[in-house]
Short mmCIF file of C-alpha atoms and ligand atoms in Angstrom, two decimals:
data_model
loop_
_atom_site.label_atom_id
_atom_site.label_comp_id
_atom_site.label_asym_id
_atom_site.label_seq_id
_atom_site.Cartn_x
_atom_site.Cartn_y
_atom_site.Cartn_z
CA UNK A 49 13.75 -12.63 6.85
CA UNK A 50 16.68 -11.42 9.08
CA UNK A 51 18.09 -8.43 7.74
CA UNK A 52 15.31 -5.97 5.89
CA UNK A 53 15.62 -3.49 3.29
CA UNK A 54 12.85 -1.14 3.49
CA UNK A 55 12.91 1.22 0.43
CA UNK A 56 10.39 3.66 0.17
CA UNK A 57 10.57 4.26 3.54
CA UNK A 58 9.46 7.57 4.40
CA UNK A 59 6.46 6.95 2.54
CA UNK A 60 2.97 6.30 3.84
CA UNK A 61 3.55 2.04 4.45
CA UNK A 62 7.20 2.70 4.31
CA UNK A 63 6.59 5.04 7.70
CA UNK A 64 5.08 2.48 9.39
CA UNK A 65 6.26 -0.45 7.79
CA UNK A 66 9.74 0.10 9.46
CA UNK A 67 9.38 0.13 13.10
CA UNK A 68 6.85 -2.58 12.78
CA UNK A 69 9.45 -4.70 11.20
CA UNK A 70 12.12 -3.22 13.95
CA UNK A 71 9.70 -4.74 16.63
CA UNK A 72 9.62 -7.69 14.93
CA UNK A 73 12.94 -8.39 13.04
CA UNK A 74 14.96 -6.52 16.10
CA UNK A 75 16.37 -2.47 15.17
CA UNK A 76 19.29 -3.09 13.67
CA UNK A 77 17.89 -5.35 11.04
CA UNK A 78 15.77 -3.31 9.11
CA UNK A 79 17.49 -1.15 7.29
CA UNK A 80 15.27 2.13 6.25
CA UNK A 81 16.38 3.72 2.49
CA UNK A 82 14.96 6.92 0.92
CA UNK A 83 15.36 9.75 -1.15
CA UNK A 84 13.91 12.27 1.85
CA UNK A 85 16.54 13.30 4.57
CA UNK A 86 13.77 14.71 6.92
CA UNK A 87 12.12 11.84 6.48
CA UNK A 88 14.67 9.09 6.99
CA UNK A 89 15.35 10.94 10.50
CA UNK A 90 12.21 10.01 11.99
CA UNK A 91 13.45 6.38 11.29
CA UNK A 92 16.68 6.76 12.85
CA UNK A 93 16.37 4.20 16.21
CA UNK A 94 18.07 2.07 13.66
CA UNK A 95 20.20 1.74 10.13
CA UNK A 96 19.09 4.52 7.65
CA UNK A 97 20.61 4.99 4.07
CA UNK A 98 20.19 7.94 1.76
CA UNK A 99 18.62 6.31 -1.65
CA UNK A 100 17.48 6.81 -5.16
CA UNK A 101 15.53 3.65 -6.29
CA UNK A 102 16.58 4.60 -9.29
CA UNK A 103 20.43 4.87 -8.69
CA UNK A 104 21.25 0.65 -8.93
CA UNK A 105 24.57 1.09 -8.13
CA UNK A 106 24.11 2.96 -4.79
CA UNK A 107 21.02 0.61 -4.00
CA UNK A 108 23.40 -2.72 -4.81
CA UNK A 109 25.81 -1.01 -2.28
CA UNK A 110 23.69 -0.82 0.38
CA UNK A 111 21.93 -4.63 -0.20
CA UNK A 112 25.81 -5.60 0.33
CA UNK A 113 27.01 -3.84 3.19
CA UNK A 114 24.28 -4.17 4.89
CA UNK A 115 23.92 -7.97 3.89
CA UNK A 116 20.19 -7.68 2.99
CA UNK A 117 18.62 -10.78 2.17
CA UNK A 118 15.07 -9.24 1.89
CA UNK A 119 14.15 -6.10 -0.19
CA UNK A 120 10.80 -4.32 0.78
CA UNK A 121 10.23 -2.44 -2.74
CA UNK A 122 7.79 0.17 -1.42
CA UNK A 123 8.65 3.69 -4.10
CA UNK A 124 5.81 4.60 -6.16
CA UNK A 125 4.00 7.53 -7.63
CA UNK A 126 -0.21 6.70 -7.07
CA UNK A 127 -2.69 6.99 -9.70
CA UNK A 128 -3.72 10.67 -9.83
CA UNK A 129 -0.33 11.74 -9.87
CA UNK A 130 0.60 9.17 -12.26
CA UNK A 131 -2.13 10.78 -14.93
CA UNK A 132 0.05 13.93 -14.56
CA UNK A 133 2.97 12.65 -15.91
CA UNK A 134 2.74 9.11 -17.35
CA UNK A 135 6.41 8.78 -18.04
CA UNK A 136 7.41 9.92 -14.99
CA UNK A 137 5.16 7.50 -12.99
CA UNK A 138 6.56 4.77 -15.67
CA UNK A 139 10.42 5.81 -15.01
CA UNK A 140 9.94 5.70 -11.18
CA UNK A 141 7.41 2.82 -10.67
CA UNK A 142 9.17 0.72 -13.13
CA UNK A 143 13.12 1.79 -12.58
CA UNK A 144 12.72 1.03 -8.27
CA UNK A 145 11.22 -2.46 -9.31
CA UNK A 146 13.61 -3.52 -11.85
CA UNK A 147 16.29 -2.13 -9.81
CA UNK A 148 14.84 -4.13 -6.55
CA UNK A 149 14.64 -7.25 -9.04
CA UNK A 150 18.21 -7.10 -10.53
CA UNK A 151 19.96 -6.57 -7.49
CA UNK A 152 17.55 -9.35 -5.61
CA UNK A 153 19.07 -11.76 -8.31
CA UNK A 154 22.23 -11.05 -7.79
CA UNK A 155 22.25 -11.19 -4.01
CA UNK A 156 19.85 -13.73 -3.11
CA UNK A 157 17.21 -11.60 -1.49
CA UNK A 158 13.55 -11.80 -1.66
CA UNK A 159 11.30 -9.40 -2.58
CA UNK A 160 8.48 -7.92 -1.70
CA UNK A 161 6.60 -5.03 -3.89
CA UNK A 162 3.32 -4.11 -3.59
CA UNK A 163 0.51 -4.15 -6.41
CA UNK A 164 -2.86 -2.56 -6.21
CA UNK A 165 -6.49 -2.50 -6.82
CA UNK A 166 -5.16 -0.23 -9.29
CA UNK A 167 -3.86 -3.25 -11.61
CA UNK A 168 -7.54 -3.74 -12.37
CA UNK A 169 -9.65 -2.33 -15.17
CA UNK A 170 -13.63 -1.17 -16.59
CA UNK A 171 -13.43 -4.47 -18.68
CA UNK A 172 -12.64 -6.03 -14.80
CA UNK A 173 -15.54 -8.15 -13.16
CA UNK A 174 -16.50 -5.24 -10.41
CA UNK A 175 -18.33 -7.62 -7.97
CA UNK A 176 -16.14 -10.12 -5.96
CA UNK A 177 -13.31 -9.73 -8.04
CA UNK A 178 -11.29 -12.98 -8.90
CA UNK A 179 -7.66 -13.68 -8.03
CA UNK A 180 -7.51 -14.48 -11.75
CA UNK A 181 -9.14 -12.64 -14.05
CA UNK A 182 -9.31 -10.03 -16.84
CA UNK A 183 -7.09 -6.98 -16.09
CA UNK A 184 -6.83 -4.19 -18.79
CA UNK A 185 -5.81 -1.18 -16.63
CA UNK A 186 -6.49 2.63 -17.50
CA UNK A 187 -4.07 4.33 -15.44
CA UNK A 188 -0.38 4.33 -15.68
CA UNK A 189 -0.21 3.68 -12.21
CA UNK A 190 -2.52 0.16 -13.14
CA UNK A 191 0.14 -0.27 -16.52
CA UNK A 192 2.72 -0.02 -13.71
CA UNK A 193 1.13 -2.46 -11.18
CA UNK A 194 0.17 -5.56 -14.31
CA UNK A 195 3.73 -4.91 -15.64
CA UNK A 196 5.00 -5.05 -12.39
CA UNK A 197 3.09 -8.61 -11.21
CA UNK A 198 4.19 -9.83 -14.48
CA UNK A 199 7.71 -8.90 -14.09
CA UNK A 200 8.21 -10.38 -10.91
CA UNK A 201 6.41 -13.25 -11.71
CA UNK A 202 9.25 -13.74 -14.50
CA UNK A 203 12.04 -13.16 -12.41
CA UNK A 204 10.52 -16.12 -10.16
CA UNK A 205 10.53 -18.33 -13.05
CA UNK A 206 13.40 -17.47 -14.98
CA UNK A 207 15.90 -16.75 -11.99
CA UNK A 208 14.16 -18.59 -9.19
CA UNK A 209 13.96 -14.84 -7.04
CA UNK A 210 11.35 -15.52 -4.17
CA UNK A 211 9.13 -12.73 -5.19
CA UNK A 212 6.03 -12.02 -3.48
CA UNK A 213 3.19 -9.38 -3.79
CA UNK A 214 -0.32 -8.16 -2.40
CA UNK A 215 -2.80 -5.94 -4.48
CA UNK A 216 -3.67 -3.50 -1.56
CA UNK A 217 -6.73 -1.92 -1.19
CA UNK A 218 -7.00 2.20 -0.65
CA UNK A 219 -5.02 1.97 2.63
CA UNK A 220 -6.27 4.43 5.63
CA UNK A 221 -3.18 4.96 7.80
CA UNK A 222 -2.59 7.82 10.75
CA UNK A 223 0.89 8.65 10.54
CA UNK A 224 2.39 9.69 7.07
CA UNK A 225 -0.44 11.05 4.77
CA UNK A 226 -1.11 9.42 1.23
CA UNK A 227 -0.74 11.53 -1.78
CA UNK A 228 -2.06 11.89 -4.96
CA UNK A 229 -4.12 8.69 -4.80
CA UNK A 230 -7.79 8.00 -5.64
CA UNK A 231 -8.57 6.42 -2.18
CA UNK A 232 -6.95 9.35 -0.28
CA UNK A 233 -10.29 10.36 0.43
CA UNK A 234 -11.04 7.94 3.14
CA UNK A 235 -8.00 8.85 4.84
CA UNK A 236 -8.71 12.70 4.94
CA UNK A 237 -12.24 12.25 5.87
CA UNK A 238 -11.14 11.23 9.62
CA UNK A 239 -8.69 14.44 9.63
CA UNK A 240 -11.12 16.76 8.19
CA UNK A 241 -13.72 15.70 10.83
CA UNK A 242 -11.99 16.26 13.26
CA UNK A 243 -10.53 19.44 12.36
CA UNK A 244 -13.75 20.76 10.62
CA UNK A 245 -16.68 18.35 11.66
CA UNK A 246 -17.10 18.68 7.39
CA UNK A 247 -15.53 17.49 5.02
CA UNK A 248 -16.13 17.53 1.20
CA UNK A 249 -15.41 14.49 -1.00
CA UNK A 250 -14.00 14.27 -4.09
CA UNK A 251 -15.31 10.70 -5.09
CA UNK A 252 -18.97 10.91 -5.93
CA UNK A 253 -21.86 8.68 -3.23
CA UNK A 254 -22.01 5.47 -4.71
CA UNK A 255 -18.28 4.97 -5.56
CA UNK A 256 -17.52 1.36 -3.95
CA UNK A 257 -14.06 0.78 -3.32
CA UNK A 258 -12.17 -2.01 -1.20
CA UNK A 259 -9.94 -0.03 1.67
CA UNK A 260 -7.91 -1.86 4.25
CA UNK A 261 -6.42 -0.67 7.78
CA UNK A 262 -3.03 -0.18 8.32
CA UNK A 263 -2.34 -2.50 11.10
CA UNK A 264 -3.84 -5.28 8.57
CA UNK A 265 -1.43 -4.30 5.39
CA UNK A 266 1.74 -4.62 7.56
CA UNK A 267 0.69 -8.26 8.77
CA UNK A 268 -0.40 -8.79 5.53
CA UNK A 269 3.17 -8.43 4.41
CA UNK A 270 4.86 -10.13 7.62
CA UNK A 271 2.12 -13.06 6.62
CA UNK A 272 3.28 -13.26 2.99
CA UNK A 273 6.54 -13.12 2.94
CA UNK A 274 6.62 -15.90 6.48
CA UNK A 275 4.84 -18.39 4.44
CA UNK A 276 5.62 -21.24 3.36
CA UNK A 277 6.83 -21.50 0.01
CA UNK A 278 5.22 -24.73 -0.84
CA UNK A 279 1.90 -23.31 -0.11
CA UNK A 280 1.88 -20.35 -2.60
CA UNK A 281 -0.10 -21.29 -6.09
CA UNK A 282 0.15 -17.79 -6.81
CA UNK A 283 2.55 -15.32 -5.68
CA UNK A 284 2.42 -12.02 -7.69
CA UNK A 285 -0.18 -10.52 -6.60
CA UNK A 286 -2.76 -11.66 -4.10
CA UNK A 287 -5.84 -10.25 -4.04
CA UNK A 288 -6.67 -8.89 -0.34
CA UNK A 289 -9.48 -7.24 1.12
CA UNK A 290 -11.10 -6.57 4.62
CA UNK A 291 -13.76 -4.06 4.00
CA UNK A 292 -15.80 -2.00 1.04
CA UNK A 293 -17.51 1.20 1.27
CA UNK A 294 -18.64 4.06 -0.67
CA UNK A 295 -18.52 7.83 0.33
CA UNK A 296 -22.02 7.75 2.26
CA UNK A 297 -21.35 4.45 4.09
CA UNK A 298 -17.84 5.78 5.97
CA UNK A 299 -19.40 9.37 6.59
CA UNK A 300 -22.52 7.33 8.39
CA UNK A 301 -19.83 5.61 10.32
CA UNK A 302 -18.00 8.74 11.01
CA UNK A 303 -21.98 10.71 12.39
CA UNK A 304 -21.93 7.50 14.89
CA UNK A 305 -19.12 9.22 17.04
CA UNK A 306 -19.42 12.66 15.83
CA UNK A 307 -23.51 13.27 15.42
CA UNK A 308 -22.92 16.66 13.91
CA UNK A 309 -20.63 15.45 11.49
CA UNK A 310 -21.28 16.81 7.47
CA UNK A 311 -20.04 15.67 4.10
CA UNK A 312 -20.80 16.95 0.91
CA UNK A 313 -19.22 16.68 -3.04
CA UNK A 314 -17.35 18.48 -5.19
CA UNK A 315 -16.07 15.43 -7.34
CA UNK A 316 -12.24 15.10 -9.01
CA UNK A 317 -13.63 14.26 -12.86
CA UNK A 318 -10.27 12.14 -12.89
CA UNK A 319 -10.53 10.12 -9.81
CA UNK A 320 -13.80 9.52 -10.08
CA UNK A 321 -12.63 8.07 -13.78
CA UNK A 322 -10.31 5.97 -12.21
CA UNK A 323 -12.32 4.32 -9.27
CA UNK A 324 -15.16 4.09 -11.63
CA UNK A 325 -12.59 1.32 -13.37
CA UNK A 326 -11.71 -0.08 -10.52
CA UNK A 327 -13.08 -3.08 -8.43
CA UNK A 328 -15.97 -2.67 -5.68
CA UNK A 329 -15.11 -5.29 -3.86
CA UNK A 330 -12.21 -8.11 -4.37
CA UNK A 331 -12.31 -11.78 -3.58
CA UNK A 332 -9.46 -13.09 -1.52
CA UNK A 333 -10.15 -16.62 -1.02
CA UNK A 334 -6.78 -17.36 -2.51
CA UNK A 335 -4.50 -15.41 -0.24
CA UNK A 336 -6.83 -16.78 2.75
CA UNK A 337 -6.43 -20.36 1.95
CA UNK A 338 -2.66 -20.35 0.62
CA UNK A 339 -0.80 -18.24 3.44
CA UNK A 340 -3.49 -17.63 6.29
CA UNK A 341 -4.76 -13.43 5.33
CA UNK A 342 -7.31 -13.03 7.95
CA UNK A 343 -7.53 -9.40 8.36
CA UNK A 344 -8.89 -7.73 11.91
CA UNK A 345 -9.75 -4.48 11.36
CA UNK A 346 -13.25 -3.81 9.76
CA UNK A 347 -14.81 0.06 9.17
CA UNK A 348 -16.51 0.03 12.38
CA UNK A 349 -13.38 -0.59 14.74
CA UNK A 350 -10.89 1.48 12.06
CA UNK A 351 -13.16 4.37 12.53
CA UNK A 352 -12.58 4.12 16.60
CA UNK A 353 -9.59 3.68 16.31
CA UNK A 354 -8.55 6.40 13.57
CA UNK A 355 -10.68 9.31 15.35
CA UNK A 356 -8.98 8.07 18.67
CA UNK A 357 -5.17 8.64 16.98
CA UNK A 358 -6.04 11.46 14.59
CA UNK A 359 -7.86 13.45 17.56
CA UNK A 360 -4.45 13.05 20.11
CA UNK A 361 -2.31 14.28 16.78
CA UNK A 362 -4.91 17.40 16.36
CA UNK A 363 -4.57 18.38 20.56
CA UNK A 364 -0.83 17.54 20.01
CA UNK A 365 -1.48 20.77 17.09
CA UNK A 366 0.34 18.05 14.46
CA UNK A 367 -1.77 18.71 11.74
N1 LIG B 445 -4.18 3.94 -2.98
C1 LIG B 445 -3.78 3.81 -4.35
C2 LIG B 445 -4.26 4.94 -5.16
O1 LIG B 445 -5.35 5.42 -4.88
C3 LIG B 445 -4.30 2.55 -4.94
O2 LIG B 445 -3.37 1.55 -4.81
O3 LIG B 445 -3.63 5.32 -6.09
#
C-alpha cells in the first residue's frame, strides 16, 4: 500500500481509519473521500475529495489523479437501518462495492471492504462460529455482506483483483458514533454512564454478541491487507474476534469503575431479532494462522480505556 483511498471516510472506522493510515502510510497518501463536507474537514491534514460511492465516474477520477493503488471500501448503511429501507441499504451497500470493484479492475488497486457478523444467520452454528460454514442471513444488511464476500471473491478469481475482507464484530469506537446498528449498544453504554451513571439497553440480558475495540479493527486491516499473498487460503471474509459479552457482562464491567453505575431494558423487538440470528461468539483460527490477527484489547482494558476518552470528551462538553 502507498497511496490509500479511504471511502467512507467520515464514518465511524472511516474517522479513525484515516489518520491511522496517515501515521502509517505518511499524510499525503491517504486520500479521505465522502459524501459529508463537515465531515471530510476534520480529515483535512491531508488529501480530501468530495464523493458519492455511488457516482463511478467521479470515484474513477479520483483513483486516477490521485494514483490510488489501494481502495478502502468503507460506505454502508448497518442493519437496523437497513430493515427500514431494504432497497436503499441494497442500492448503497451494493452500488459503493461494485463501484470500488470495477474501478479496482481497471486500475490495479486492491481492495479492502469490510463484512460483518451480520453475514451470518439463525440456521448459523451460534457457538464458535466456523470460518466456513452455513450462512443464510435475515437482514439486508447480512444479504449485503454474503453478496458482498461472494462478489469480491469473484472478482479475485475472474480478474485476479487482490481483494481482501474481515467480518467485524459490533465495533466500540470513541470518536465518530455508530448508527443504526444492532451492536450500537455497547458503544452508548460507556457515554450514557458517564453522562447519566444509567443507561437503558435495548438488547435484552443474555444477548451474546462478539464486539471488538477500535484500535484492534484498524490493525486488523493494516494486518490483512500487509500480508502475504501466498499465505491467504481464504480472503473474503475472515472471521475475527477478540471478545464476547452480553448486556449484563459489560454493565458488570462498567460498576467496576463506576460502583453506582445502573442499567436496565426496554428492548428494540427488531434488534433483538437480528442479534438473536447472529453469532455469540466466532472462531478465528483462520485469520490467526494465515496473516498473524492477534488482537490486544479485551473488555476489561477497552472499558479503561473507553471511560478514560469518553470522560475527557464529556469535561471537554463534546457530547
Ligand atoms: N455493527 C454492525 C451492526 O450492528 C454489525 O456489523 O449493524
Amino acid at each position: 500500500m502507498k497511496k490509500i483511498l479511504i471511502v467512507g471516510a467520515g464514518g465511524q472506522i472511516g474517522s479513525e481509519l484515516v489518520p491511522y493510515l496517515r501515521g502509517i502510510y505518511g499524510v499525503n497518501n491517504v486520500v479521505a473521500a465522502d459524501l459529508d463536507e463537515a465531515k471530510l474537514q476534520a480529515l483535512s491534514d491531508g488529501p480530501v475529495a468530495k464523493l458519492n460511492a455511488l457516482d463511478g465516474e467521479r470515484f474513477a477520477e479520483i483513483v486516477k489523479t490521485h494514483k490510488i493503488d489501494t481502495i478502502f471500501n468503507m460506505v454502508a448503511l448497518l442493519s437496523a437501518t437497513g430493515e427500514k429501507d431494504p432497497m436503499l441499504a441494497w442500492k448503497i451497500n451494493m452500488g459503493a462495492l461494485e463501484n470500488s470493484l470495477n474501478i479496482a479492475k481497471d486500475n490495479g488497486c486492491a481492495v479492502f471492504t469490510p463484512s460483518s457478523i451480520g453475514a451470518f444467520g439463525p440456521n448459523t452454528p451460534h457457538d464458535n462460529t466456523p470460518q466456513d460454514t452455513i450462512m443464510q442471513p435475515t437482514t439486508i444488511y447480512g444479504v449485503c455482506k454474503v453478496a458482498g464476500e461472494m462478489l469480491s471473491d469473484y472478482y479475485h478469481t475472474r480478474f485476479g483483483v487482490d481483494t481482501r475482507s474481515v467480518r467485524f464484530p459490533g465495533i466500540i469506537s470513541n470518536v465518530t458514533l455508530p448508527g443504526g446498528g444492532t451492536t450500537d449498544y455497547a458503544v452508548e453504554i460507556y457515554y450514557d454512564a458517564i453522562k447519566y451513571n444509567k443507561y437503558t439497553c435495548n438488547l435484552g440480558a443474555g444477548t451474546f454478541l462478539d464486539m471488538l475495540y477500535m484500535p484492534d479493527a484498524l490493525d486488523s486491516c493494516v494486518q490483512l491487507m500487509e500480508a502475504d499473498p501466498t499465505k491467504l487460503k481464504h480472503r473474503n471474509s475472515f472471521n475475527i474476534a477478540a471478545m464476547s459479552f452480553d448486556p449484563e457482562i459489560i454493565a458488570a464491567e462498567i460498576k467496576k469503575h463506576i460502583p453506582t453505575f445502573t442499567m436496565d431494558y426496554n428492548v428494540d423487538a427488531v434488534k433483538q431479532a437480528i442479534a438473536n440470528s447472529w453469532p455469540n461468539s466466532m472462531d478465528d483460527s483462520c485469520a490467526r494462522a494465515e496473516w498473524g490477527w492477534n488482537p490486544k484489547y479485551d473488555l476489561n482494558k477497552m472499558t479503561i480505556d473507553m471511560l478514560d476518552k469518553v470522560r475527557v470528551k464529556f469535561d471537554k462538553g463534546m457530547y
